[in-house]
Amino acid sequence: MSETHKTEIDKITGVETTGHEWDGLKELNNPLPRWWLYSFYACILWAIGYWVIYPAWPLVSGYTTGVMGYSQRADAIADYEAGMAERAVTGAKLVDASFEDIRTTPELLEFANANGAAAFGDNCAPCHGSGATGSKGYPNLQDDNWLWGGTIDQIYQTIEFGIRSGHDEAHIGDMPAFGRDELLTKEQIDQVANFVASKTGLETDAGADLEAGATVYADNCAACHGEDLKGMQEMGAPNLTAATFLYGKSLAAIKSQVTNPHNGVMPSWEGRLDPATIKSLAVYVHSFGGGQ
């Protein structure tokens, strides 16, 4: 690369060069278009006017406020406060209303569903999924398989107080660790797991003693899950004939659960969310279609 500073007239265009040349390419000294110059000058004037009229320059402990005293931040705060005040009015009506009143009052039902959807996305979706279909260890809220009941009142209680959350009114129902605590032998665990699997359409171990498994089940499991394996919601005992299992539907998963069960925890939202939001969540979750 070479660079020179000798001006000359370009033979092709007849325009004087700037005197700069790079690898044989010479820069023409063409004036800028007037429309471009006028636009540039207008932008400069606009910027100066903006600096004077609106907040623009940061200072040590603040910023210039401009002759209009306008503040987008103040406007945003005012809009937020106005929205919160309006929300508080409707929220108070929601808290005082029964679930039946909410269902039959369009204003309250619309508010509850909108507020519940926002709260679900912020607080519940990380576990139950954005579509509320759950995952392993986290219940699907769209089906009709409920551990503690799917009526709107039962959903409300579960949200407010949680499950094994430490709250005095939380649902509590722990499954014994039949293997870890040596309540059953490995052989008995295999027998009862195969028995349950046989009742749910799963493949069992070859030569499994299902009759012995039925006896083990009757002696140790029926008190919670019922003689028909349909579960008991008042105890949080799942339906063992359901299409899905919370911790996996396979013979191996059943054996694992009997041996060393998962006893999941759902937090209590009382004190974390305001009463209107908790009630909104109950209405919203119940609207998924799996409610009872």
PDB file of C-alpha atoms in Angstrom:
ATOM      1  CA  MET A   1       0.000   0.000   0.000  1.00  0.00           C
ATOM      2  CA  SER A   2       1.263   3.443  -0.833  1.00  0.00           C
ATOM      3  CA  GLU A   3      -0.122   6.820   0.157  1.00  0.00           C
ATOM      4  CA  THR A   4       0.577  10.161  -1.526  1.00  0.00           C
ATOM      5  CA  HIS A   5      -0.736  13.664  -0.941  1.00  0.00           C
ATOM      6  CA  LYS A   6      -0.478  15.236  -4.419  1.00  0.00           C
ATOM      7  CA  THR A   7      -3.731  16.703  -5.713  1.00  0.00           C
ATOM      8  CA  GLU A   8      -4.609  16.487  -9.388  1.00  0.00           C
ATOM      9  CA  ILE A   9      -7.594  16.494 -11.712  1.00  0.00           C
ATOM     10  CA  ASP A  10      -9.058  13.072 -12.409  1.00  0.00           C
ATOM     11  CA  LYS A  11      -9.001  12.493 -16.168  1.00  0.00           C
ATOM     12  CA  ILE A  12     -12.266  10.544 -16.277  1.00  0.00           C
ATOM     13  CA  THR A  13     -14.523  12.657 -14.041  1.00  0.00           C
ATOM     14  CA  GLY A  14     -12.719  15.983 -14.209  1.00  0.00           C
ATOM     15  CA  VAL A  15     -12.951  16.229 -10.420  1.00  0.00           C
ATOM     16  CA  GLU A  16     -10.009  17.233  -8.282  1.00  0.00           C
ATOM     17  CA  THR A  17      -8.652  14.482  -6.061  1.00  0.00           C
ATOM     18  CA  THR A  18      -7.978  14.841  -2.368  1.00  0.00           C
ATOM     19  CA  GLY A  19      -4.382  13.835  -2.851  1.00  0.00           C
ATOM     20  CA  HIS A  20      -4.876  10.453  -1.182  1.00  0.00           C
ATOM     21  CA  GLU A  21      -4.121   7.290  -3.098  1.00  0.00           C
ATOM     22  CA  TRP A  22      -4.254   3.674  -1.949  1.00  0.00           C
ATOM     23  CA  ASP A  23      -2.983   0.922  -4.190  1.00  0.00           C
ATOM     24  CA  GLY A  24      -3.692   3.008  -7.260  1.00  0.00           C
ATOM     25  CA  LEU A  25      -7.139   4.122  -6.120  1.00  0.00           C
ATOM     26  CA  LYS A  26      -7.489   7.889  -5.880  1.00  0.00           C
ATOM     27  CA  GLU A  27     -10.085   9.595  -3.699  1.00  0.00           C
ATOM     28  CA  LEU A  28     -12.201  12.225  -5.459  1.00  0.00           C
ATOM     29  CA  ASN A  29     -12.915  15.459  -3.660  1.00  0.00           C
ATOM     30  CA  ASN A  30     -16.654  15.470  -4.370  1.00  0.00           C
ATOM     31  CA  PRO A  31     -18.728  17.808  -2.193  1.00  0.00           C
ATOM     32  CA  LEU A  32     -21.396  16.250  -0.024  1.00  0.00           C
ATOM     33  CA  PRO A  33     -24.937  16.451  -1.423  1.00  0.00           C
ATOM     34  CA  ARG A  34     -26.780  19.502  -0.140  1.00  0.00           C
ATOM     35  CA  TRP A  35     -29.749  17.444   1.011  1.00  0.00           C
ATOM     36  CA  TRP A  36     -27.409  15.360   3.139  1.00  0.00           C
ATOM     37  CA  LEU A  37     -25.734  18.450   4.605  1.00  0.00           C
ATOM     38  CA  TYR A  38     -29.074  20.082   5.405  1.00  0.00           C
ATOM     39  CA  SER A  39     -30.290  16.860   7.071  1.00  0.00           C
ATOM     40  CA  PHE A  40     -27.076  16.713   9.098  1.00  0.00           C
ATOM     41  CA  TYR A  41     -27.423  20.348  10.211  1.00  0.00           C
ATOM     42  CA  ALA A  42     -31.071  19.749  11.084  1.00  0.00           C
ATOM     43  CA  CYS A  43     -30.083  16.789  13.257  1.00  0.00           C
ATOM     44  CA  ILE A  44     -27.569  18.950  15.087  1.00  0.00           C
ATOM     45  CA  LEU A  45     -30.211  21.626  15.724  1.00  0.00           C
ATOM     46  CA  TRP A  46     -32.679  18.942  16.822  1.00  0.00           C
ATOM     47  CA  ALA A  47     -30.140  17.523  19.273  1.00  0.00           C
ATOM     48  CA  ILE A  48     -29.428  20.942  20.755  1.00  0.00           C
ATOM     49  CA  GLY A  49     -33.145  21.589  21.138  1.00  0.00           C
ATOM     50  CA  TYR A  50     -33.635  18.193  22.737  1.00  0.00           C
ATOM     51  CA  TRP A  51     -30.823  18.861  25.223  1.00  0.00           C
ATOM     52  CA  VAL A  52     -32.537  22.087  26.242  1.00  0.00           C
ATOM     53  CA  ILE A  53     -36.140  20.863  26.396  1.00  0.00           C
ATOM     54  CA  TYR A  54     -35.828  17.296  27.714  1.00  0.00           C
ATOM     55  CA  PRO A  55     -33.634  15.526  30.297  1.00  0.00           C
ATOM     56  CA  ALA A  56     -30.420  14.707  28.527  1.00  0.00           C
ATOM     57  CA  TRP A  57     -27.155  15.210  30.406  1.00  0.00           C
ATOM     58  CA  PRO A  58     -26.119  13.069  33.365  1.00  0.00           C
ATOM     59  CA  LEU A  59     -24.736  14.904  36.386  1.00  0.00           C
ATOM     60  CA  VAL A  60     -22.874  13.707  39.473  1.00  0.00           C
ATOM     61  CA  SER A  61     -26.036  13.024  41.483  1.00  0.00           C
ATOM     62  CA  GLY A  62     -28.791  13.397  38.919  1.00  0.00           C
ATOM     63  CA  TYR A  63     -29.405  14.751  35.433  1.00  0.00           C
ATOM     64  CA  THR A  64     -30.545  17.894  33.648  1.00  0.00           C
ATOM     65  CA  THR A  65     -34.340  18.060  33.763  1.00  0.00           C
ATOM     66  CA  GLY A  66     -34.882  20.305  30.726  1.00  0.00           C
ATOM     67  CA  VAL A  67     -37.090  23.383  30.490  1.00  0.00           C
ATOM     68  CA  MET A  68     -40.247  21.225  30.201  1.00  0.00           C
ATOM     69  CA  GLY A  69     -39.460  19.281  33.361  1.00  0.00           C
ATOM     70  CA  TYR A  70     -40.571  16.087  31.618  1.00  0.00           C
ATOM     71  CA  SER A  71     -39.612  12.700  33.045  1.00  0.00           C
ATOM     72  CA  GLN A  72     -40.432   9.440  31.323  1.00  0.00           C
ATOM     73  CA  ARG A  73     -39.527   7.658  34.541  1.00  0.00           C
ATOM     74  CA  ALA A  74     -42.042   9.740  36.498  1.00  0.00           C
ATOM     75  CA  ASP A  75     -44.713   9.010  33.890  1.00  0.00           C
ATOM     76  CA  ALA A  76     -43.980   5.279  34.085  1.00  0.00           C
ATOM     77  CA  ILE A  77     -44.187   5.337  37.887  1.00  0.00           C
ATOM     78  CA  ALA A  78     -47.455   7.282  37.753  1.00  0.00           C
ATOM     79  CA  ASP A  79     -48.925   4.806  35.267  1.00  0.00           C
ATOM     80  CA  TYR A  80     -47.784   1.901  37.441  1.00  0.00           C
ATOM     81  CA  GLU A  81     -49.307   3.416  40.576  1.00  0.00           C
ATOM     82  CA  ALA A  82     -52.563   4.133  38.759  1.00  0.00           C
ATOM     83  CA  GLY A  83     -52.681   0.552  37.523  1.00  0.00           C
ATOM     84  CA  MET A  84     -51.937  -0.811  40.983  1.00  0.00           C
ATOM     85  CA  ALA A  85     -54.684   1.368  42.491  1.00  0.00           C
ATOM     86  CA  GLU A  86     -57.167   0.087  39.929  1.00  0.00           C
ATOM     87  CA  ARG A  87     -55.963  -3.466  40.482  1.00  0.00           C
ATOM     88  CA  ALA A  88     -56.359  -3.066  44.245  1.00  0.00           C
ATOM     89  CA  VAL A  89     -60.011  -2.103  43.859  1.00  0.00           C
ATOM     90  CA  THR A  90     -60.823  -5.128  41.687  1.00  0.00           C
ATOM     91  CA  GLY A  91     -58.564  -7.320  43.806  1.00  0.00           C
ATOM     92  CA  ALA A  92     -60.483  -6.375  46.948  1.00  0.00           C
ATOM     93  CA  LYS A  93     -63.735  -7.360  45.230  1.00  0.00           C
ATOM     94  CA  LEU A  94     -62.136 -10.661  44.232  1.00  0.00           C
ATOM     95  CA  VAL A  95     -60.998 -11.446  47.770  1.00  0.00           C
ATOM     96  CA  ASP A  96     -64.453 -10.755  49.182  1.00  0.00           C
ATOM     97  CA  ALA A  97     -66.294 -12.730  46.494  1.00  0.00           C
ATOM     98  CA  SER A  98     -67.044 -16.436  46.611  1.00  0.00           C
ATOM     99  CA  PHE A  99     -65.742 -18.646  43.842  1.00  0.00           C
ATOM    100  CA  GLU A 100     -69.295 -18.988  42.545  1.00  0.00           C
ATOM    101  CA  ASP A 101     -69.654 -15.193  42.422  1.00  0.00           C
ATOM    102  CA  ILE A 102     -66.336 -14.953  40.550  1.00  0.00           C
ATOM    103  CA  ARG A 103     -67.472 -17.561  38.041  1.00  0.00           C
ATOM    104  CA  THR A 104     -70.696 -15.704  37.313  1.00  0.00           C
ATOM    105  CA  THR A 105     -69.292 -12.151  37.311  1.00  0.00           C
ATOM    106  CA  PRO A 106     -67.510 -11.415  33.997  1.00  0.00           C
ATOM    107  CA  GLU A 107     -65.424  -8.560  35.415  1.00  0.00           C
ATOM    108  CA  LEU A 108     -64.084 -10.659  38.288  1.00  0.00           C
ATOM    109  CA  LEU A 109     -63.588 -13.769  36.166  1.00  0.00           C
ATOM    110  CA  GLU A 110     -61.634 -11.843  33.525  1.00  0.00           C
ATOM    111  CA  PHE A 111     -59.471 -10.203  36.195  1.00  0.00           C
ATOM    112  CA  ALA A 112     -58.850 -13.514  37.990  1.00  0.00           C
ATOM    113  CA  ASN A 113     -57.798 -15.322  34.806  1.00  0.00           C
ATOM    114  CA  ALA A 114     -55.524 -12.498  33.634  1.00  0.00           C
ATOM    115  CA  ASN A 115     -53.957 -12.037  37.059  1.00  0.00           C
ATOM    116  CA  GLY A 116     -53.672 -15.782  37.547  1.00  0.00           C
ATOM    117  CA  ALA A 117     -51.987 -16.300  34.176  1.00  0.00           C
ATOM    118  CA  ALA A 118     -49.320 -13.698  34.998  1.00  0.00           C
ATOM    119  CA  ALA A 119     -48.744 -15.119  38.482  1.00  0.00           C
ATOM    120  CA  PHE A 120     -48.586 -18.688  37.135  1.00  0.00           C
ATOM    121  CA  GLY A 121     -45.910 -17.743  34.621  1.00  0.00           C
ATOM    122  CA  ASP A 122     -43.837 -16.022  37.299  1.00  0.00           C
ATOM    123  CA  ASN A 123     -44.209 -18.523  40.142  1.00  0.00           C
ATOM    124  CA  CYS A 124     -45.599 -21.888  39.006  1.00  0.00           C
ATOM    125  CA  ALA A 125     -44.345 -22.480  35.470  1.00  0.00           C
ATOM    126  CA  PRO A 126     -40.739 -23.284  36.541  1.00  0.00           C
ATOM    127  CA  CYS A 127     -42.051 -26.512  38.108  1.00  0.00           C
ATOM    128  CA  HIS A 128     -45.359 -27.245  36.386  1.00  0.00           C
ATOM    129  CA  GLY A 129     -44.322 -25.961  32.948  1.00  0.00           C
ATOM    130  CA  SER A 130     -45.609 -22.982  30.996  1.00  0.00           C
ATOM    131  CA  GLY A 131     -48.465 -25.138  29.710  1.00  0.00           C
ATOM    132  CA  ALA A 132     -49.144 -26.604  33.180  1.00  0.00           C
ATOM    133  CA  THR A 133     -48.536 -30.124  31.870  1.00  0.00           C
ATOM    134  CA  GLY A 134     -45.936 -30.828  34.549  1.00  0.00           C
ATOM    135  CA  SER A 135     -42.968 -33.174  34.336  1.00  0.00           C
ATOM    136  CA  LYS A 136     -41.493 -36.013  36.388  1.00  0.00           C
ATOM    137  CA  GLY A 137     -42.105 -35.133  40.025  1.00  0.00           C
ATOM    138  CA  TYR A 138     -44.331 -32.170  39.180  1.00  0.00           C
ATOM    139  CA  PRO A 139     -48.050 -32.858  38.630  1.00  0.00           C
ATOM    140  CA  ASN A 140     -49.847 -32.206  35.367  1.00  0.00           C
ATOM    141  CA  LEU A 141     -52.491 -29.618  36.228  1.00  0.00           C
ATOM    142  CA  GLN A 142     -54.482 -30.223  33.057  1.00  0.00           C
ATOM    143  CA  ASP A 143     -55.564 -33.802  33.706  1.00  0.00           C
ATOM    144  CA  ASP A 144     -58.093 -35.065  36.253  1.00  0.00           C
ATOM    145  CA  ASN A 145     -55.577 -36.977  38.358  1.00  0.00           C
ATOM    146  CA  TRP A 146     -55.355 -34.938  41.581  1.00  0.00           C
ATOM    147  CA  LEU A 147     -53.466 -35.968  44.704  1.00  0.00           C
ATOM    148  CA  TRP A 148     -55.324 -33.630  47.053  1.00  0.00           C
ATOM    149  CA  GLY A 149     -58.481 -32.951  45.074  1.00  0.00           C
ATOM    150  CA  GLY A 150     -59.253 -30.834  42.039  1.00  0.00           C
ATOM    151  CA  THR A 151     -62.194 -28.721  43.162  1.00  0.00           C
ATOM    152  CA  ILE A 152     -61.517 -25.014  43.114  1.00  0.00           C
ATOM    153  CA  ASP A 153     -61.595 -24.876  46.920  1.00  0.00           C
ATOM    154  CA  GLN A 154     -59.117 -27.755  47.180  1.00  0.00           C
ATOM    155  CA  ILE A 155     -56.824 -26.136  44.610  1.00  0.00           C
ATOM    156  CA  TYR A 156     -57.018 -22.872  46.558  1.00  0.00           C
ATOM    157  CA  GLN A 157     -56.055 -24.623  49.796  1.00  0.00           C
ATOM    158  CA  THR A 158     -53.116 -26.377  48.135  1.00  0.00           C
ATOM    159  CA  ILE A 159     -51.806 -23.126  46.659  1.00  0.00           C
ATOM    160  CA  GLU A 160     -52.242 -21.159  49.850  1.00  0.00           C
ATOM    161  CA  PHE A 161     -50.739 -23.620  52.321  1.00  0.00           C
ATOM    162  CA  GLY A 162     -48.650 -25.949  50.155  1.00  0.00           C
ATOM    163  CA  ILE A 163     -47.687 -29.591  50.533  1.00  0.00           C
ATOM    164  CA  ARG A 164     -45.213 -30.606  53.245  1.00  0.00           C
ATOM    165  CA  SER A 165     -44.239 -26.932  53.276  1.00  0.00           C
ATOM    166  CA  GLY A 166     -43.954 -26.585  57.037  1.00  0.00           C
ATOM    167  CA  HIS A 167     -47.139 -24.529  57.232  1.00  0.00           C
ATOM    168  CA  ASP A 168     -49.494 -25.644  59.986  1.00  0.00           C
ATOM    169  CA  GLU A 169     -52.317 -26.115  57.482  1.00  0.00           C
ATOM    170  CA  ALA A 170     -50.259 -27.661  54.694  1.00  0.00           C
ATOM    171  CA  HIS A 171     -51.146 -31.044  53.226  1.00  0.00           C
ATOM    172  CA  ILE A 172     -49.068 -33.733  54.879  1.00  0.00           C
ATOM    173  CA  GLY A 173     -49.005 -37.320  53.711  1.00  0.00           C
ATOM    174  CA  ASP A 174     -45.684 -39.112  53.638  1.00  0.00           C
ATOM    175  CA  MET A 175     -45.291 -42.546  52.124  1.00  0.00           C
ATOM    176  CA  PRO A 176     -43.170 -44.866  54.294  1.00  0.00           C
ATOM    177  CA  ALA A 177     -39.794 -45.948  52.974  1.00  0.00           C
ATOM    178  CA  PHE A 178     -40.556 -49.654  53.005  1.00  0.00           C
ATOM    179  CA  GLY A 179     -37.121 -50.656  51.753  1.00  0.00           C
ATOM    180  CA  ARG A 180     -34.857 -48.019  53.266  1.00  0.00           C
ATOM    181  CA  ASP A 181     -36.394 -48.452  56.721  1.00  0.00           C
ATOM    182  CA  GLU A 182     -36.575 -52.251  56.315  1.00  0.00           C
ATOM    183  CA  LEU A 183     -40.340 -52.383  56.732  1.00  0.00           C
ATOM    184  CA  LEU A 184     -40.488 -54.889  53.879  1.00  0.00           C
ATOM    185  CA  THR A 185     -37.938 -57.292  52.502  1.00  0.00           C
ATOM    186  CA  LYS A 186     -36.637 -56.936  48.962  1.00  0.00           C
ATOM    187  CA  GLU A 187     -38.671 -59.975  48.000  1.00  0.00           C
ATOM    188  CA  GLN A 188     -41.861 -58.414  49.366  1.00  0.00           C
ATOM    189  CA  ILE A 189     -41.112 -55.144  47.543  1.00  0.00           C
ATOM    190  CA  ASP A 190     -40.688 -57.052  44.288  1.00  0.00           C
ATOM    191  CA  GLN A 191     -43.955 -58.870  44.931  1.00  0.00           C
ATOM    192  CA  VAL A 192     -46.044 -55.781  45.696  1.00  0.00           C
ATOM    193  CA  ALA A 193     -44.457 -53.783  42.861  1.00  0.00           C
ATOM    194  CA  ASN A 194     -45.312 -56.547  40.396  1.00  0.00           C
ATOM    195  CA  PHE A 195     -48.845 -56.707  41.771  1.00  0.00           C
ATOM    196  CA  VAL A 196     -49.364 -52.963  41.256  1.00  0.00           C
ATOM    197  CA  ALA A 197     -47.786 -53.158  37.805  1.00  0.00           C
ATOM    198  CA  SER A 198     -50.161 -55.955  36.844  1.00  0.00           C
ATOM    199  CA  LYS A 199     -53.121 -53.762  37.765  1.00  0.00           C
ATOM    200  CA  THR A 200     -51.918 -50.869  35.618  1.00  0.00           C
ATOM    201  CA  GLY A 201     -51.169 -52.710  32.402  1.00  0.00           C
ATOM    202  CA  LEU A 202     -47.401 -52.837  32.893  1.00  0.00           C
ATOM    203  CA  GLU A 203     -45.228 -55.824  32.125  1.00  0.00           C
ATOM    204  CA  THR A 204     -44.258 -57.778  35.227  1.00  0.00           C
ATOM    205  CA  ASP A 205     -41.186 -59.835  36.072  1.00  0.00           C
ATOM    206  CA  ALA A 206     -41.207 -63.377  34.765  1.00  0.00           C
ATOM    207  CA  GLY A 207     -42.570 -65.725  37.431  1.00  0.00           C
ATOM    208  CA  ALA A 208     -43.686 -62.903  39.697  1.00  0.00           C
ATOM    209  CA  ASP A 209     -45.835 -64.076  42.623  1.00  0.00           C
ATOM    210  CA  LEU A 210     -48.819 -61.753  42.142  1.00  0.00           C
ATOM    211  CA  GLU A 211     -50.894 -63.499  44.818  1.00  0.00           C
ATOM    212  CA  ALA A 212     -48.188 -62.831  47.414  1.00  0.00           C
ATOM    213  CA  GLY A 213     -47.968 -59.259  46.131  1.00  0.00           C
ATOM    214  CA  ALA A 214     -51.707 -58.826  46.649  1.00  0.00           C
ATOM    215  CA  THR A 215     -51.273 -59.911  50.266  1.00  0.00           C
ATOM    216  CA  VAL A 216     -48.392 -57.488  50.824  1.00  0.00           C
ATOM    217  CA  TYR A 217     -50.481 -54.732  49.251  1.00  0.00           C
ATOM    218  CA  ALA A 218     -53.509 -55.459  51.419  1.00  0.00           C
ATOM    219  CA  ASP A 219     -51.387 -55.470  54.575  1.00  0.00           C
ATOM    220  CA  ASN A 220     -49.301 -52.375  53.875  1.00  0.00           C
ATOM    221  CA  CYS A 221     -50.755 -50.221  51.072  1.00  0.00           C
ATOM    222  CA  ALA A 222     -54.523 -50.550  50.928  1.00  0.00           C
ATOM    223  CA  ALA A 223     -55.037 -48.371  53.995  1.00  0.00           C
ATOM    224  CA  CYS A 224     -53.926 -45.348  51.944  1.00  0.00           C
ATOM    225  CA  HIS A 225     -54.313 -46.320  48.307  1.00  0.00           C
ATOM    226  CA  GLY A 226     -57.545 -48.251  48.800  1.00  0.00           C
ATOM    227  CA  GLU A 227     -58.393 -51.836  48.119  1.00  0.00           C
ATOM    228  CA  ASP A 228     -59.185 -50.900  44.511  1.00  0.00           C
ATOM    229  CA  LEU A 229     -55.874 -48.989  44.127  1.00  0.00           C
ATOM    230  CA  LYS A 230     -57.848 -45.786  43.343  1.00  0.00           C
ATOM    231  CA  GLY A 231     -56.092 -43.776  46.036  1.00  0.00           C
ATOM    232  CA  MET A 232     -57.440 -41.426  48.696  1.00  0.00           C
ATOM    233  CA  GLN A 233     -57.286 -37.685  48.104  1.00  0.00           C
ATOM    234  CA  GLU A 234     -57.810 -36.859  51.775  1.00  0.00           C
ATOM    235  CA  MET A 235     -54.447 -38.525  52.422  1.00  0.00           C
ATOM    236  CA  GLY A 236     -52.706 -37.439  49.219  1.00  0.00           C
ATOM    237  CA  ALA A 237     -52.360 -41.098  48.205  1.00  0.00           C
ATOM    238  CA  PRO A 238     -52.276 -41.314  44.397  1.00  0.00           C
ATOM    239  CA  ASN A 239     -54.508 -43.422  42.201  1.00  0.00           C
ATOM    240  CA  LEU A 240     -52.353 -46.384  41.200  1.00  0.00           C
ATOM    241  CA  THR A 241     -54.579 -47.186  38.224  1.00  0.00           C
ATOM    242  CA  ALA A 242     -54.162 -43.742  36.642  1.00  0.00           C
ATOM    243  CA  ALA A 243     -52.734 -43.272  33.166  1.00  0.00           C
ATOM    244  CA  THR A 244     -49.660 -41.501  34.509  1.00  0.00           C
ATOM    245  CA  PHE A 245     -47.534 -41.761  37.632  1.00  0.00           C
ATOM    246  CA  LEU A 246     -45.879 -38.725  39.176  1.00  0.00           C
ATOM    247  CA  TYR A 247     -42.425 -40.322  39.357  1.00  0.00           C
ATOM    248  CA  GLY A 248     -42.555 -42.549  36.321  1.00  0.00           C
ATOM    249  CA  LYS A 249     -44.818 -45.388  35.251  1.00  0.00           C
ATOM    250  CA  SER A 250     -42.677 -48.486  35.013  1.00  0.00           C
ATOM    251  CA  LEU A 251     -42.003 -51.534  37.134  1.00  0.00           C
ATOM    252  CA  ALA A 252     -38.579 -50.178  38.063  1.00  0.00           C
ATOM    253  CA  ALA A 253     -40.076 -46.823  39.078  1.00  0.00           C
ATOM    254  CA  ILE A 254     -42.667 -48.542  41.266  1.00  0.00           C
ATOM    255  CA  LYS A 255     -39.982 -50.608  43.008  1.00  0.00           C
ATOM    256  CA  SER A 256     -37.926 -47.465  43.579  1.00  0.00           C
ATOM    257  CA  GLN A 257     -40.891 -45.578  45.020  1.00  0.00           C
ATOM    258  CA  VAL A 258     -41.763 -48.394  47.408  1.00  0.00           C
ATOM    259  CA  THR A 259     -38.134 -48.771  48.491  1.00  0.00           C
ATOM    260  CA  ASN A 260     -37.240 -45.112  48.996  1.00  0.00           C
ATOM    261  CA  PRO A 261     -40.180 -42.888  48.077  1.00  0.00           C
ATOM    262  CA  HIS A 262     -40.132 -39.336  46.809  1.00  0.00           C
ATOM    263  CA  ASN A 263     -42.200 -37.114  49.067  1.00  0.00           C
ATOM    264  CA  GLY A 264     -42.342 -33.886  47.076  1.00  0.00           C
ATOM    265  CA  VAL A 265     -42.740 -30.438  48.568  1.00  0.00           C
ATOM    266  CA  MET A 266     -44.813 -27.553  47.286  1.00  0.00           C
ATOM    267  CA  PRO A 267     -44.252 -24.195  49.004  1.00  0.00           C
ATOM    268  CA  SER A 268     -46.941 -22.292  50.816  1.00  0.00           C
ATOM    269  CA  TRP A 269     -47.739 -19.124  48.880  1.00  0.00           C
ATOM    270  CA  GLU A 270     -49.396 -17.441  51.831  1.00  0.00           C
ATOM    271  CA  GLY A 271     -47.316 -14.366  52.624  1.00  0.00           C
ATOM    272  CA  ARG A 272     -45.429 -14.638  49.328  1.00  0.00           C
ATOM    273  CA  LEU A 273     -48.396 -13.685  47.168  1.00  0.00           C
ATOM    274  CA  ASP A 274     -51.266 -11.401  48.127  1.00  0.00           C
ATOM    275  CA  PRO A 275     -54.703 -12.959  48.763  1.00  0.00           C
ATOM    276  CA  ALA A 276     -56.123 -11.691  45.456  1.00  0.00           C
ATOM    277  CA  THR A 277     -53.302 -13.335  43.514  1.00  0.00           C
ATOM    278  CA  ILE A 278     -53.682 -16.661  45.345  1.00  0.00           C
ATOM    279  CA  LYS A 279     -57.391 -16.647  44.616  1.00  0.00           C
ATOM    280  CA  SER A 280     -56.694 -15.719  40.994  1.00  0.00           C
ATOM    281  CA  LEU A 281     -54.305 -18.657  40.685  1.00  0.00           C
ATOM    282  CA  ALA A 282     -56.952 -21.050  42.000  1.00  0.00           C
ATOM    283  CA  VAL A 283     -59.445 -19.788  39.410  1.00  0.00           C
ATOM    284  CA  TYR A 284     -56.851 -19.910  36.627  1.00  0.00           C
ATOM    285  CA  VAL A 285     -55.597 -23.426  37.432  1.00  0.00           C
ATOM    286  CA  HIS A 286     -59.148 -24.710  37.743  1.00  0.00           C
ATOM    287  CA  SER A 287     -59.901 -23.290  34.278  1.00  0.00           C
ATOM    288  CA  PHE A 288     -57.372 -25.669  32.660  1.00  0.00           C
ATOM    289  CA  GLY A 289     -60.092 -28.272  32.438  1.00  0.00           C
ATOM    290  CA  GLY A 290     -58.767 -30.887  34.838  1.00  0.00           C
ATOM    291  CA  GLY A 291     -60.607 -29.424  37.795  1.00  0.00           C
ATOM    292  CA  GLN A 292     -63.358 -31.353  39.512  1.00  0.00           C
TER     293      GLN A 292
END
